[in-house]
Amino acid sequence: MSESTKNSSMNSDLHHPSAETVDAALIKDYETLYRRSITDREGFWAEEASKLDWFQKWDKVLDDSKKPFFKWFSGGKINIIQNAIDRHLKTWRRNKLAIIWEGEPGDVKTFSYHALNREVSKFANVLKSMGVKKGEIVTIYMPQIPELMFAMLACAKIGAAHSVVYGGFSVEALAARIEDAKSRVVVTADGGWRRGKINDLKSIANDAIKRSPTVEVCICVRRTGHDVYMENDRDFWYHDLMGLPIANPNCPTEVMDSEDMLFILYTSGTTGKPKGLLHTHGGYAVYTSTTHRYVFDIKDEDRWWCAADPGWITGHSYMVYSPLINGATLMMYEGAPNHPYPNRWWQIVEKYGINILYTSPTAIRGLMRFGEAWPKRHDLSSLRLLGSVGEPINPEAWRWYHRVIGQERCPIMDTWWQTETGGFMVTPLPITPLKPGSATKPFFGIEIGVVDEHGKEVKRGEEGKLVIKSPWPGMARTIYGDADRYVETYWKEYEKQGWYKAGDSARIDEDGYLWVIGRIDDVIKVSGYRLGTAEIESALITHPAVSEAAAIGLPHEVKGNAIHAYVILRSKFTPGKELEEELKEQVVKEIGPIARPEAITFMDVLPKTRSGKIMRRVLKARAQGLNEGDISTLEE
Ligand code: PRX
């Protein structure tokens, strides 16, 4: 997005919701409730928490005695499954559809809350029979199939934690995550369908498990039916286990402390080692369900589709947990949006009567390329609200989404948040007048600021660093196994003020609307996926030809950003097209296809500081023909 588009869109072009939308909205007055949620934060969250089922009520809403290690609802006993499944079984929702799933080849499965409970309970007993204990972390590496959800929910039910690794990740990324979580059990599948091809997850899992001495058991779902290697005494077919008497459909839901670990989810940061953000049963359940209900105005009759992958936080919070807690019917689709044709998503919206669609700017831009004729072939009149997440949505994509998909009837909820925040932080409500490209205003209980490096608020309209000034129930509690890194990464810079550093730059305009610009650390958002420059660089350096590497993100029309890598070769090697391809493949093999560099440039030297740090900022400026800024520390 160019600067001029950004600025010109900042204040003009206000989209007011229709009277019908406002009439139907759960929240009619944002300002009043927002003020109350700030002046009486604990009261606000206690009221929201009371909407959930607890085995035992909490003693304290917020315990800030060990800042920044905040605790929420301490003393409370809860299990997220008691809320996502068990409580619905006692009501008419027992027979309501919980999940509608469509595979890429067109196969369909549906599960009522009753059926979901059966599957989850059976698999929970299977996990128990494999010796899975409370507190243990099970790694899940699966395509978008219902068993992925069953596995996550079954872990939570018995008090084990899950670590879902995105199915697009490769051997190295998977092995590093299994190792960090010390998983004994891995749940995977023989593959998934993607654009008519099999994504061979089991082979990748086999290679990763070879490097992971902690793994004793691997459970494999048969999805595609192609031949895979199964190791005797270690690997078991999911359907075999689910057919045994151990897969009893009755399984008690474990009573957990509010602050007990629900899952860890790895995300990229500034160093090569991925960090496992830890989320808990109580606060996360309260936060995700509250944000989902108010922002998307969830009604019992709604069909909700979060077209994300469960391997990322969006999938965890808004595809699996919050829709189930809110008793919604959710849609899950296995494959690519443009397979076999670019109308696949619109066909799904029409076929199932989807009311709310939540997706990413990159998906919108990707589908926009195929033109309006594809969505126009379908009846999209069931849609009521739209959502966007993952990166700033450029006004052009916003307008297309609004006009062509939403038919100017559906407001777009542009939700800003992160793996670390657990749920929406800055977001419109259906009643909010919208400005294309702005995530608008903070959610209830959330206080934000845009500040300079000293923590001084910048002037309205000026760019600064985005901070969050007070705790919220959905916040990650720590980085698994590395509390120091948690403090260092998020809380050190504004220690005096006690603020959370988001790692994004942003502006707040004169109406108080937030405009997120992008990451200011060494994180690149490629198609909304979060990748660390260090991960890409270390993947490149594992190739024998490479002595040094630097990776940066440069603007890309569809992906938002694309990876550009700069490498210095070892003396025996010469630059060339073939080697360039080989290096790109190396990154795919190590991390996954999403990390494939767009271009590789061979260099003799890299711009470095005198202390030897690569100045990626300088590479970026040069590549874009921009001013290099302050280069007084440049050694070159
Ligand atoms: O840079 C922001 C961008 O995505 C980052 C968080 O990435 P991740 O932890 O992978 O979570 C993505 C899904 C919640 C943020 O620091 N980001 C996310 N949503 C938006 C966004 N940038 C602008 N607008 C958004 N709506």
XYZ file of C-alpha atoms and ligand atoms in Angstrom:
662
model
C 0.000 0.000 0.000
C 1.442 3.389 -0.887
C 1.677 6.198 1.644
C -0.758 8.336 -0.300
C -3.462 5.666 -0.309
C -2.925 5.185 3.384
C -3.242 8.852 4.225
C -6.061 9.692 1.914
C -8.084 6.815 3.324
C -7.531 7.887 6.898
C -10.478 10.142 7.310
C -12.704 10.277 4.322
C -14.895 7.358 3.366
C -16.871 6.565 6.488
C -19.182 3.563 6.227
C -22.146 3.610 8.572
C -23.867 0.348 9.455
C -27.454 -0.008 8.300
C -30.345 0.577 10.699
C -31.104 -3.126 10.463
C -27.606 -4.074 11.604
C -27.734 -1.623 14.489
C -31.170 -2.879 15.507
C -29.974 -6.453 15.632
C -26.711 -5.670 17.457
C -26.099 -7.033 20.947
C -24.248 -3.855 21.922
C -25.937 -0.584 21.020
C -23.705 1.852 22.863
C -19.972 1.253 22.660
C -18.791 4.339 24.531
C -20.766 3.760 27.722
C -19.829 0.125 28.079
C -16.229 0.865 27.128
C -15.939 3.497 29.863
C -17.401 1.108 32.388
C -15.060 -1.692 31.291
C -12.096 0.585 31.984
C -13.235 2.186 35.226
C -14.387 -1.142 36.608
C -12.296 -3.617 34.676
C -12.664 -6.439 37.164
C -16.401 -5.917 37.451
C -16.762 -6.044 33.695
C -14.786 -9.282 33.354
C -16.480 -10.875 36.347
C -19.822 -10.261 34.690
C -18.655 -11.804 31.420
C -17.057 -14.751 33.230
C -20.356 -15.413 35.000
C -21.865 -16.273 31.630
C -19.731 -19.424 31.588
C -20.092 -22.605 33.656
C -17.551 -22.990 36.444
C -16.988 -26.024 38.664
C -16.062 -23.512 41.326
C -16.198 -19.730 41.233
C -12.957 -17.722 41.344
C -11.673 -15.898 44.460
C -10.014 -13.052 42.615
C -10.726 -11.694 39.134
C -7.242 -10.277 38.527
C -4.148 -11.102 40.528
C -1.369 -8.690 39.576
C 0.933 -9.440 42.483
C 3.569 -11.029 40.219
C 3.547 -8.631 37.241
C 3.889 -9.218 34.324
C 2.782 -12.742 35.194
C -0.864 -11.835 35.622
C -3.427 -14.350 36.795
C -7.117 -14.236 35.995
C -9.986 -15.792 37.914
C -7.592 -17.419 40.345
C -9.081 -19.987 42.638
C -11.695 -20.765 39.975
C -12.164 -24.307 38.692
C -13.203 -24.722 35.100
C -12.549 -26.682 31.933
C -13.019 -25.026 28.557
C -14.718 -28.254 27.340
C -17.343 -27.972 30.047
C -18.269 -24.745 28.240
C -17.558 -25.678 24.628
C -19.416 -28.984 24.758
C -20.758 -30.289 28.077
C -23.097 -27.444 28.940
C -24.784 -27.565 25.525
C -25.678 -31.221 26.038
C -28.063 -30.198 28.797
C -30.015 -27.923 26.456
C -31.768 -28.093 23.081
C -28.391 -27.425 21.513
C -27.550 -31.072 22.065
C -29.075 -31.746 18.653
C -27.880 -28.548 17.035
C -25.164 -28.792 14.408
C -21.813 -27.945 15.911
C -19.653 -28.636 12.864
C -20.278 -28.720 9.139
C -17.201 -29.961 7.376
C -16.467 -30.156 3.686
C -13.373 -31.850 2.290
C -11.638 -30.522 -0.769
C -12.845 -33.434 -2.938
C -16.399 -32.511 -1.895
C -17.074 -35.072 0.846
C -19.213 -33.700 3.676
C -19.531 -34.583 7.364
C -21.665 -32.965 10.030
C -21.614 -33.315 13.799
C -24.226 -32.205 16.291
C -23.039 -31.209 19.765
C -24.099 -34.684 20.852
C -22.007 -36.332 18.122
C -19.094 -34.009 18.785
C -19.142 -35.012 22.424
C -19.074 -38.690 21.450
C -16.066 -38.285 19.181
C -14.164 -36.133 21.637
C -14.918 -38.415 24.602
C -13.884 -41.510 22.688
C -10.620 -39.979 21.597
C -10.015 -38.604 25.087
C -10.212 -42.184 26.363
C -7.848 -43.327 23.617
C -5.340 -40.691 24.711
C -5.730 -41.790 28.321
C -5.087 -45.386 27.310
C -1.844 -44.186 25.752
C -0.885 -42.850 29.136
C -1.517 -39.164 28.355
C -1.632 -37.270 31.647
C -2.825 -33.897 32.851
C -0.235 -31.236 32.010
C 1.464 -33.245 29.262
C 1.732 -31.628 25.804
C 0.441 -33.566 22.799
C 1.661 -32.373 19.396
C -0.992 -32.279 16.687
C 0.078 -32.057 13.041
C -2.960 -32.457 10.833
C -4.861 -31.222 7.817
C -8.171 -29.380 8.220
C -10.318 -32.356 9.062
C -12.757 -32.832 11.952
C -10.325 -35.172 13.724
C -8.020 -32.202 14.186
C -10.687 -30.535 16.298
C -11.498 -33.766 18.121
C -7.832 -34.174 19.021
C -7.535 -30.618 20.371
C -10.762 -30.875 22.344
C -9.922 -34.357 23.667
C -6.618 -33.077 25.058
C -8.363 -30.191 26.785
C -11.031 -32.501 28.175
C -8.526 -34.668 30.032
C -6.362 -31.738 31.082
C -3.520 -32.377 28.668
C -2.288 -29.426 26.622
C -2.067 -29.370 22.857
C 0.533 -27.920 20.594
C -0.906 -27.707 17.105
C 1.707 -27.367 14.399
C 0.421 -25.887 11.142
C 0.134 -28.577 8.448
C 2.056 -26.365 6.014
C 5.189 -26.579 8.143
C 7.962 -28.939 7.247
C 10.345 -31.337 8.992
C 12.606 -28.882 10.745
C 9.808 -26.685 12.029
C 7.838 -29.678 13.296
C 10.854 -31.331 14.936
C 11.830 -28.114 16.732
C 8.300 -27.767 18.132
C 8.071 -31.413 19.240
C 11.421 -31.059 20.934
C 10.537 -27.877 22.783
C 7.229 -29.346 24.011
C 8.868 -32.710 24.800
C 5.816 -34.420 23.345
C 5.459 -38.124 23.902
C 2.411 -38.408 21.664
C 1.981 -36.991 18.157
C -1.362 -37.037 16.344
C -1.174 -36.749 12.572
C -2.812 -37.970 9.352
C -1.670 -39.758 6.220
C -2.193 -36.443 4.449
C -4.667 -33.799 3.471
C -5.996 -32.530 0.140
C -4.693 -29.279 -1.239
C -5.402 -28.249 -4.850
C -6.062 -31.858 -5.771
C -2.723 -33.030 -4.401
C -1.865 -34.867 -1.207
C 0.059 -32.954 1.401
C 2.008 -35.905 2.756
C 2.003 -35.102 6.461
C 2.871 -38.591 7.670
C 6.181 -38.707 5.808
C 7.123 -35.313 7.226
C 6.045 -36.490 10.683
C 8.136 -39.655 10.291
C 11.238 -37.600 9.493
C 10.565 -35.189 12.320
C 9.965 -38.005 14.816
C 13.316 -39.529 13.834
C 14.884 -36.388 15.287
C 12.636 -36.417 18.365
C 13.649 -38.937 21.012
C 10.715 -38.033 23.269
C 8.045 -39.420 20.915
C 6.720 -42.841 21.879
C 3.342 -42.890 20.143
C 2.088 -41.541 16.824
C -1.624 -41.740 16.036
C -2.460 -41.378 12.371
C -5.829 -40.539 10.803
C -6.469 -42.115 7.411
C -7.646 -39.253 5.246
C -6.249 -39.694 1.753
C -5.664 -43.463 1.792
C -2.287 -43.383 0.083
C 0.503 -45.662 1.319
C 2.430 -44.398 4.287
C 5.113 -45.897 6.442
C 3.820 -46.961 9.859
C 6.353 -47.966 12.464
C 5.520 -51.077 14.481
C 4.691 -50.474 18.140
C 4.897 -46.716 17.682
C 2.292 -45.856 15.055
C -1.419 -46.582 15.342
C -4.308 -45.893 13.001
C -6.862 -43.537 14.525
C -9.808 -45.571 13.218
C -8.377 -48.797 14.675
C -8.079 -47.239 18.113
C -11.527 -45.624 17.897
C -12.984 -49.082 17.196
C -11.550 -50.642 20.343
C -13.392 -50.912 23.681
C -10.902 -48.420 25.177
C -12.589 -45.754 23.051
C -15.469 -45.558 25.476
C -17.904 -42.710 24.666
C -18.110 -41.691 28.314
C -15.287 -39.643 29.679
C -15.420 -37.226 32.584
C -14.211 -33.692 31.914
C -11.187 -32.995 34.095
C -11.596 -30.231 36.679
C -8.874 -27.671 35.971
C -7.625 -24.579 37.736
C -8.422 -21.400 35.827
C -4.730 -20.847 35.256
C -3.908 -24.381 34.104
C -2.370 -24.665 30.664
C -4.827 -25.237 27.818
C -2.377 -25.106 24.928
C 0.864 -23.773 23.664
C 1.131 -22.346 20.192
C 4.422 -21.552 18.553
C 4.971 -18.317 16.754
C 7.930 -16.570 15.253
C 9.923 -13.924 16.977
C 13.243 -12.216 16.614
C 15.464 -15.228 17.263
C 15.531 -18.489 15.351
C 13.921 -20.526 18.102
C 10.128 -20.412 17.860
C 8.388 -19.408 21.039
C 5.515 -21.385 22.510
C 2.938 -18.930 23.827
C 1.003 -20.469 26.673
C -2.745 -19.980 27.096
C -4.932 -21.122 29.966
C -8.403 -22.598 30.477
C -10.177 -19.817 32.395
C -9.105 -16.456 31.032
C -8.891 -17.690 27.460
C -12.406 -19.176 27.583
C -13.821 -15.919 28.931
C -11.913 -13.691 26.541
C -12.446 -15.572 23.289
C -16.155 -16.153 23.881
C -16.815 -12.547 24.915
C -14.975 -11.022 21.968
C -16.577 -13.452 19.514
C -20.076 -12.815 20.834
C -19.921 -9.016 20.827
C -17.824 -8.395 17.744
C -19.645 -10.846 15.516
C -22.959 -10.466 17.237
C -23.358 -14.211 17.519
C -26.927 -15.465 17.488
C -28.096 -19.017 17.947
C -29.276 -19.293 14.369
C -25.930 -18.204 12.932
C -23.672 -20.243 10.728
C -20.169 -19.047 11.371
C -17.220 -19.595 9.093
C -13.715 -18.715 10.163
C -11.778 -19.618 7.048
C -8.442 -19.861 8.817
C -6.259 -22.820 9.603
C -6.527 -24.287 13.102
C -2.721 -24.371 13.103
C -2.689 -20.650 13.890
C -4.170 -18.642 16.713
C -7.137 -17.484 14.607
C -8.102 -21.111 14.161
C -7.686 -21.906 17.853
C -9.654 -18.946 19.159
C -12.289 -18.348 16.499
C -12.624 -21.562 14.567
C -12.580 -24.010 17.443
C -13.047 -22.636 20.931
C -15.163 -19.466 20.889
C -17.805 -20.622 18.377
C -18.292 -23.813 20.367
C -18.462 -21.972 23.687
C -21.066 -19.676 22.135
C -22.970 -22.712 20.869
C -22.712 -21.687 17.221
C -22.704 -23.868 14.112
C -19.292 -23.635 12.548
C -18.072 -24.341 9.063
C -14.751 -26.026 8.343
C -13.353 -26.508 4.854
C -10.285 -28.574 4.113
C -8.812 -27.214 0.936
C -7.796 -24.309 -1.242
C -10.193 -21.381 -1.931
C -9.666 -21.693 -5.675
C -10.027 -25.434 -6.119
C -11.290 -26.703 -8.480
C -12.426 -23.169 -9.452
C -12.162 -19.739 -7.842
C -15.809 -19.901 -6.752
C -15.247 -22.620 -4.154
C -15.730 -20.353 -1.129
C -18.758 -18.606 -2.592
C -20.257 -21.957 -3.397
C -19.791 -22.973 0.256
C -21.398 -19.732 1.484
C -24.409 -20.365 -0.749
C -24.691 -24.103 -0.130
C -24.646 -23.887 3.672
C -26.154 -20.443 4.097
C -23.141 -18.998 5.910
C -24.038 -15.828 7.847
C -20.623 -14.621 8.939
C -17.335 -15.024 7.115
C -14.047 -14.254 8.836
C -10.887 -14.384 6.721
C -7.636 -12.627 5.846
C -6.750 -9.769 3.488
C -4.413 -12.067 1.582
C -7.266 -14.494 0.823
C -9.442 -11.583 -0.311
C -6.719 -10.206 -2.565
C -6.087 -13.685 -3.950
C -9.761 -14.188 -4.835
C -10.157 -10.636 -6.078
C -7.645 -11.413 -8.835
C -10.103 -13.844 -10.429
C -12.697 -11.126 -10.870
C -16.258 -10.453 -9.775
C -17.887 -12.952 -12.082
C -17.070 -15.850 -9.740
C -18.793 -14.578 -6.607
C -21.600 -13.086 -8.708
C -22.635 -16.563 -9.808
C -23.684 -17.298 -6.233
C -26.404 -16.217 -3.861
C -24.491 -14.588 -1.020
C -27.561 -13.044 0.587
C -27.181 -15.157 3.749
C -24.089 -13.130 4.715
C -24.681 -10.654 7.500
C -21.202 -9.738 8.700
C -17.660 -10.080 7.400
C -14.330 -10.146 9.175
C -10.664 -9.624 8.434
C -7.503 -10.553 10.325
C -3.796 -11.122 9.994
C -2.410 -7.938 8.498
C -3.600 -4.472 7.579
C -6.280 -4.697 4.899
C -5.556 -2.312 2.044
C -8.528 -0.076 1.199
C -8.838 -1.554 -2.289
C -9.311 -5.098 -0.954
C -11.624 -3.751 1.769
C -13.860 -2.089 -0.789
C -14.007 -5.169 -2.997
C -14.850 -7.378 -0.014
C -17.497 -4.889 1.100
C -19.067 -4.287 -2.323
C -18.784 -7.646 -4.067
C -18.968 -10.142 -1.204
C -20.869 -8.124 1.382
C -23.027 -6.443 -1.269
C -22.668 -3.216 0.708
C -24.880 -4.755 3.350
C -22.300 -6.421 5.585
C -20.003 -4.414 7.824
C -16.396 -5.640 7.935
C -14.927 -6.355 11.349
C -11.219 -5.665 10.876
C -9.812 -7.273 14.011
C -6.305 -6.471 15.204
C -4.767 -8.997 17.574
C -1.943 -11.504 17.966
C -1.056 -15.044 19.042
C 0.004 -13.441 22.303
C -3.288 -11.656 22.942
C -5.503 -14.735 22.569
C -8.356 -12.735 21.076
C -9.439 -9.469 19.410
C -7.866 -6.349 20.900
C -8.780 -3.537 18.549
C -11.870 -4.101 16.490
C -15.107 -2.551 15.360
C -18.472 -3.764 16.603
C -21.316 -4.107 14.088
C -22.501 -0.634 15.152
C -19.152 1.095 14.529
C -18.849 3.480 11.551
C -16.018 1.949 9.517
C -13.016 3.421 7.742
C -11.503 1.004 5.217
C -8.121 -0.107 6.525
C -8.626 0.845 10.169
C -9.211 -1.675 12.966
C -11.077 1.225 14.656
C -11.221 1.136 18.467
C -10.157 -1.003 21.423
C -12.404 -3.790 22.654
C -13.950 -3.544 26.132
C -11.379 -3.618 28.903
C -8.498 -2.863 26.517
C -6.421 0.305 26.738
C -3.976 1.027 23.953
C -1.413 3.689 23.216
C 0.822 4.732 20.358
C 4.075 5.937 21.881
C 7.689 6.795 21.143
C 10.667 4.866 22.486
C 10.473 6.740 25.793
C 6.857 5.836 26.259
C 5.595 9.323 25.414
C 2.303 9.356 23.552
C 2.893 10.609 19.987
C 0.596 13.243 18.496
C -2.654 12.176 16.866
C -1.971 11.022 13.317
C 1.719 10.384 13.978
C 3.331 7.003 13.762
C 4.624 5.265 16.874
C 4.827 1.936 18.664
C 1.653 0.205 19.673
C 1.405 -0.713 23.352
C -1.297 -2.226 25.530
C -1.565 -0.514 28.845
C -3.425 -2.939 31.057
C -3.895 -6.712 31.330
C -6.788 -8.696 29.819
C -8.002 -12.256 30.478
C -6.943 -13.705 27.091
C -3.297 -12.689 27.346
C -0.637 -15.400 26.987
C 0.741 -16.164 30.426
C 4.318 -16.860 29.407
C 6.559 -18.429 26.781
C 6.624 -22.130 27.515
C 9.845 -22.997 29.315
C 11.274 -19.506 28.928
C 9.760 -16.987 31.311
C 12.758 -14.670 30.919
C 12.221 -14.418 27.203
C 8.568 -13.568 27.842
C 9.554 -10.644 30.048
C 12.352 -9.580 27.733
C 10.257 -9.679 24.551
C 7.055 -8.041 25.692
C 7.511 -6.235 28.985
C 11.098 -4.991 29.252
C 10.895 -1.968 26.963
C 8.094 -0.295 28.931
C 8.874 -1.876 32.286
C 8.483 1.410 34.141
C 4.972 1.918 32.818
C 4.037 -1.762 32.958
C 2.921 -1.832 29.323
C 2.882 -4.672 26.829
C 4.850 -4.032 23.632
C 2.955 -5.338 20.629
C 5.809 -5.163 18.109
C 3.675 -3.193 15.625
C 3.826 0.390 14.498
C 0.585 2.307 14.230
C -1.190 5.667 14.242
C -4.305 6.866 15.973
C -6.275 9.440 13.985
C -8.255 12.383 15.287
C -11.377 10.255 15.712
C -9.455 7.798 17.884
C -9.312 5.162 15.143
C -6.289 2.879 15.038
C -4.338 2.344 11.825
C -1.861 -0.505 12.128
C 1.084 -0.093 9.791
C 3.050 -3.300 10.337
C 5.703 -5.107 12.343
C 8.701 -3.200 13.601
C 10.696 -6.228 14.659
C 12.271 -8.992 12.615
C 8.953 -10.618 11.877
C 7.616 -10.813 8.317
C 3.942 -11.331 7.596
C 3.681 -13.400 4.432
C 0.089 -14.017 3.360
C -0.814 -13.237 6.963
C 1.516 -15.968 8.236
C 4.080 -14.898 10.727
C 7.689 -15.793 9.974
C 10.915 -14.732 11.617
C 13.834 -13.502 9.514
C 16.125 -15.597 11.736
C 14.270 -18.819 10.887
C 14.630 -18.183 7.164
C 18.260 -17.232 7.523
C 19.130 -20.336 9.510
C 17.354 -22.513 6.948
C 19.524 -20.936 4.221
C 22.722 -21.354 6.191
C 22.160 -25.117 6.508
C 22.889 -25.276 2.754
C 26.594 -26.038 2.148
C 26.928 -23.197 -0.379
C 25.841 -20.441 2.003
C 28.136 -18.678 4.404
C 25.857 -15.788 5.416
C 22.243 -14.894 4.801
C 19.798 -12.074 5.466
C 16.064 -12.090 4.879
C 13.684 -9.164 4.584
C 10.049 -8.640 3.617
C 9.152 -6.462 0.639
C 5.637 -5.401 -0.387
C 3.753 -7.922 -2.523
C 0.402 -7.401 -4.204
C -1.300 -10.560 -2.967
C 0.828 -11.805 -0.074
C 1.175 -8.421 1.616
C 4.881 -9.101 1.998
C 7.192 -11.467 0.186
C 10.505 -12.789 1.428
C 13.656 -11.546 -0.251
C 16.886 -13.198 0.779
C 20.467 -12.001 0.382
C 23.252 -14.546 0.602
C 27.013 -14.632 0.598
C 28.361 -17.850 -0.889
C 31.290 -19.889 0.299
C 34.345 -19.515 -1.927
C 33.921 -22.737 -3.947
C 30.413 -21.816 -5.137
C 29.277 -19.556 -7.955
C 25.974 -17.711 -8.171
C 23.435 -18.905 -10.733
C 19.780 -19.607 -11.457
C 20.133 -23.256 -10.488
C 21.654 -22.502 -7.121
C 18.990 -19.860 -6.520
C 16.276 -22.499 -7.043
C 18.107 -24.933 -4.810
C 18.283 -22.410 -2.012
C 14.586 -21.604 -2.304
C 13.847 -25.326 -2.085
C 16.083 -25.577 0.945
C 13.890 -23.083 2.797
C 10.746 -24.983 1.735
C 12.248 -28.240 2.983
C 13.281 -26.792 6.315
C 10.325 -24.549 7.147
C 7.551 -25.089 4.608
C 6.160 -23.698 1.338
C 4.931 -20.486 2.984
C 8.532 -19.473 3.662
C 9.743 -19.878 0.071
C 11.774 -16.771 -0.826
C 10.449 -14.752 -3.733
C 13.969 -13.841 -4.808
C 17.518 -14.548 -3.770
C 20.273 -12.041 -4.392
C 23.900 -13.085 -4.245
C 26.099 -10.562 -2.439
C 29.788 -10.046 -1.691
C 29.097 -8.234 1.574
C 26.050 -7.586 3.712
C 25.448 -4.227 5.398
C 26.381 -4.701 9.047
C 26.842 -2.641 12.132
C 30.305 -2.441 13.611
C 29.255 -5.023 16.154
C 28.404 -7.415 13.322
C 24.590 -7.228 13.255
C 23.045 -7.375 9.813
C 21.208 -4.123 9.031
C 18.088 -5.514 7.377
C 16.611 -2.042 7.430
C 19.321 -0.876 5.027
C 18.733 -3.829 2.680
C 15.061 -3.033 2.697
C 15.547 0.647 1.964
C 17.963 -0.113 -0.873
C 15.636 -2.671 -2.431
C 12.831 -0.117 -2.454
C 15.036 2.725 -3.611
C 14.363 4.614 -0.390
C 16.556 6.696 1.865
C 18.677 4.422 4.050
C 18.025 6.494 7.135
C 20.601 6.695 9.903
C 23.568 4.623 8.756
C 26.147 6.019 11.158
C 26.620 2.546 12.642
C 27.130 0.947 9.233
C 30.508 -0.708 8.940
C 30.606 -1.418 5.207
O 1.252 -7.170 12.761
C 0.011 -7.497 13.301
C -0.710 -8.405 12.339
O -0.432 -9.726 12.746
C 0.420 -9.718 13.895
C 0.111 -10.895 14.772
O 0.360 -12.070 14.080
P -0.105 -13.467 14.642
O 0.391 -13.625 16.033
O 0.284 -14.488 13.643
O -1.661 -13.379 14.727
C -2.393 -13.210 13.555
C -3.848 -13.426 13.833
C -4.377 -12.738 15.008
C 0.172 -8.391 14.517
O 1.228 -8.013 15.366
N -2.174 -8.211 12.354
C -3.100 -9.088 12.799
N -4.340 -8.603 12.584
C -4.211 -7.396 12.011
C -2.831 -7.137 11.867
N -2.390 -5.983 11.341
C -3.311 -5.086 10.948
N -4.631 -5.279 11.035
C -5.142 -6.403 11.552
N -6.460 -6.569 11.618
